[in-house]
Coordinates of C-alpha atoms in Angstrom, one line a residue:
M1 CA 425.0 29.5 22.2
P2 CA 425.5 32.1 25.1
S3 CA 425.7 30.6 28.6
S4 CA 422.6 32.6 29.7
V5 CA 420.5 31.0 27.0
L6 CA 421.9 27.6 27.8
S7 CA 421.1 28.1 31.5
L8 CA 417.6 29.2 30.6
V9 CA 417.0 26.2 28.4
S10 CA 418.4 23.9 31.2
V11 CA 416.1 25.5 33.8
A12 CA 413.1 25.1 31.4
A13 CA 414.0 21.5 30.7
V14 CA 414.3 20.7 34.4
S15 CA 411.1 22.6 35.1
F16 CA 409.2 20.7 32.3
A17 CA 410.5 17.3 33.6
T18 CA 409.6 18.2 37.2
G19 CA 406.1 19.2 36.0
V20 CA 405.6 16.0 34.1
V21 CA 406.7 13.9 37.2
V22 CA 404.5 15.9 39.6
C23 CA 401.5 15.7 37.2
R24 CA 401.9 11.9 36.9
Q25 CA 402.1 11.6 40.7
L26 CA 399.0 13.7 41.2
S27 CA 397.2 11.8 38.5
T28 CA 398.2 8.5 40.2
L29 CA 397.1 9.8 43.6
H30 CA 393.8 11.0 42.0
N31 CA 393.2 7.6 40.5
Y32 CA 394.2 5.9 43.7
D33 CA 391.7 8.0 45.6
H34 CA 388.9 7.0 43.1
K35 CA 389.9 3.4 43.5
I36 CA 389.8 3.7 47.3
K37 CA 386.4 5.4 47.1
G38 CA 385.1 2.8 44.6
R39 CA 386.6 0.0 46.7
K40 CA 384.8 1.4 49.8
E41 CA 381.5 1.3 48.0
I42 CA 382.2 -2.3 47.0
E43 CA 383.2 -3.2 50.6
D44 CA 380.1 -1.6 51.9
E45 CA 378.1 -3.9 49.7
Y46 CA 380.1 -7.0 50.8
E47 CA 380.8 -6.0 54.3
D48 CA 378.2 -7.6 56.6
S49 CA 380.2 -8.8 59.5
D50 CA 379.1 -6.0 61.8
E51 CA 375.5 -6.7 61.2
D52 CA 373.5 -8.5 63.8
D53 CA 371.8 -10.9 61.5
E54 CA 369.4 -13.2 63.3
E55 CA 368.0 -16.5 62.1
D56 CA 364.8 -18.2 62.9
D57 CA 366.1 -20.6 65.6
V58 CA 364.1 -23.7 65.1
E59 CA 365.8 -27.0 65.7
I60 CA 364.8 -30.1 63.7
D61 CA 366.0 -33.7 64.2
S62 CA 367.2 -34.7 60.7
R63 CA 368.6 -38.1 61.7
D64 CA 365.7 -39.9 59.9
L65 CA 367.2 -38.5 56.7
N66 CA 370.5 -40.5 57.3
S67 CA 368.9 -43.5 55.6
V68 CA 368.3 -41.6 52.4
G69 CA 371.1 -42.3 50.0
G70 CA 372.8 -40.0 47.5
E71 CA 374.6 -36.7 47.4
V72 CA 374.2 -34.4 50.4
R73 CA 374.2 -30.7 50.0
M74 CA 373.0 -27.3 51.4
T75 CA 370.5 -25.2 49.6
L76 CA 370.5 -21.4 50.0
V77 CA 367.4 -19.7 48.8
V78 CA 367.6 -15.9 48.1
R79 CA 364.7 -13.5 48.0
Q80 CA 364.5 -11.6 44.8
D81 CA 362.0 -8.9 45.8
L82 CA 364.6 -7.3 48.1
K83 CA 366.9 -6.6 45.2
M84 CA 370.1 -7.1 47.2
G85 CA 373.4 -6.5 45.6
K86 CA 375.5 -9.6 44.8
G87 CA 377.8 -8.9 47.6
K88 CA 375.0 -8.4 50.1
A89 CA 373.3 -11.7 48.9
A90 CA 376.7 -13.5 49.2
A91 CA 377.1 -12.3 52.8
Q92 CA 373.6 -13.3 53.7
C93 CA 374.2 -16.8 52.2
S94 CA 377.3 -17.0 54.3
H95 CA 375.3 -16.3 57.4
A96 CA 372.8 -19.0 56.4
T97 CA 375.6 -21.5 55.8
L98 CA 377.2 -20.8 59.2
A99 CA 373.8 -20.9 61.0
L100 CA 373.0 -24.4 59.5
Y101 CA 376.5 -25.7 60.2
K102 CA 376.4 -24.5 63.8
K103 CA 373.0 -26.2 64.4
I104 CA 373.9 -29.5 62.9
T105 CA 377.3 -29.8 64.6
S106 CA 376.4 -28.6 68.1
S107 CA 376.1 -31.6 70.4
T108 CA 373.6 -29.7 72.6
S109 CA 371.3 -29.0 69.7
A110 CA 368.3 -31.1 68.7
S111 CA 369.6 -30.6 65.1
Y112 CA 372.8 -32.4 65.9
N113 CA 373.6 -34.9 63.1
P114 CA 377.3 -35.8 62.8
Q115 CA 376.6 -38.6 60.2
M116 CA 374.9 -36.1 57.8
V117 CA 377.8 -33.6 58.3
Q118 CA 380.3 -36.3 57.5
R119 CA 378.4 -37.2 54.3
W120 CA 378.3 -33.5 53.3
E121 CA 382.0 -32.9 54.0
R122 CA 383.0 -36.0 52.1
N123 CA 381.0 -34.7 49.1
G124 CA 383.0 -31.4 49.1
Q125 CA 380.4 -29.4 51.2
A126 CA 378.2 -28.8 48.1
K127 CA 375.9 -25.8 48.1
I128 CA 373.4 -24.6 45.6
T129 CA 371.9 -21.1 45.5
L130 CA 368.4 -20.7 44.3
Q131 CA 365.9 -17.8 44.2
V132 CA 362.4 -17.1 45.3
P133 CA 360.2 -14.1 44.4
D134 CA 359.1 -13.1 47.9
Q135 CA 358.9 -13.8 51.6
E136 CA 355.6 -15.7 51.4
T137 CA 357.2 -18.3 49.1
M138 CA 360.2 -18.5 51.4
D139 CA 358.0 -19.0 54.4
M140 CA 356.2 -21.8 52.6
L141 CA 359.5 -23.5 51.8
F142 CA 360.6 -23.2 55.4
A143 CA 357.4 -24.9 56.7
Q144 CA 357.8 -27.6 54.1
A145 CA 361.4 -28.3 55.3
M146 CA 360.2 -28.4 58.9
S147 CA 357.5 -30.9 58.0
I148 CA 359.9 -33.4 56.4
G149 CA 362.8 -33.0 58.9
V150 CA 365.2 -30.8 57.0
N151 CA 367.5 -28.5 59.1
A152 CA 366.5 -24.9 58.1
A153 CA 367.4 -21.3 59.0
I154 CA 365.9 -18.0 57.8
I155 CA 368.4 -15.1 58.1
H156 CA 367.0 -11.7 59.1
D157 CA 369.1 -8.6 58.3
A158 CA 370.0 -5.9 60.8
G159 CA 369.2 -3.2 58.2
R160 CA 372.4 -1.3 58.4
T161 CA 373.2 -1.3 54.7
Q162 CA 370.8 -2.0 51.8
I163 CA 367.6 -3.3 53.2
A164 CA 365.1 -2.8 56.0
A165 CA 365.9 -4.1 59.5
G166 CA 364.3 -7.5 60.1
S167 CA 363.9 -8.4 56.5
A168 CA 364.1 -12.2 55.9
T169 CA 366.8 -12.4 53.2
V170 CA 367.9 -16.0 52.8
L171 CA 366.5 -19.4 53.7
G172 CA 369.2 -22.0 54.3
L173 CA 368.3 -25.7 54.1
G174 CA 370.4 -28.8 55.0
P175 CA 372.8 -30.3 54.8
A176 CA 370.4 -33.0 53.6
P177 CA 370.2 -35.5 50.8
K178 CA 369.7 -33.8 47.4
A179 CA 366.7 -36.0 46.7
V180 CA 365.0 -34.7 49.8
L181 CA 365.9 -31.0 49.1
D182 CA 364.6 -31.4 45.6
Q183 CA 361.1 -32.2 47.1
I184 CA 361.2 -28.7 48.6
T185 CA 363.1 -26.6 46.0
G186 CA 363.1 -28.7 42.8
D187 CA 361.0 -26.1 40.9
L188 CA 363.2 -23.1 41.8
K189 CA 365.6 -21.3 39.4
L190 CA 369.3 -20.8 40.1
Y191 CA 370.2 -17.5 41.6

């Protein structure tokens, strides 16, 4: 084989190999870009930390419930009519959990109940997530909780992502004995 043909074949082989490598790298970058864009959409659904969620700030003295035996848990009730994504609902439930915990552990709050907190923590900080069809049902459950001395918080969204500002998204109840929470939410379905 003449050296010019050999040189041409060598250049062609190197060019082909370089093209394959470059195409793979571009494909990888393209896929990475799509993953980043997809991840951004997912993060937007889950990201809620910059939202100024507010909760109804009603303090309840739940110490009368300390005499009720059995498992202690929190119940998180999610509105279905808002059609929140799973990530949005999870973030709202997290806000409710934190709001309840802050109330019941703050020594300056009328909701302060360290005995109930200790029972809940010994039980693994149990939480159950349920669903309600609309705000009217949620408000009724909130009133019912207030009437029997269960710590409660309704979370209102700031409206920066999926739903309208001020929308009541999640009702948090407890920590309280399961038997007492079942009086309020026993007929609700799991979320």
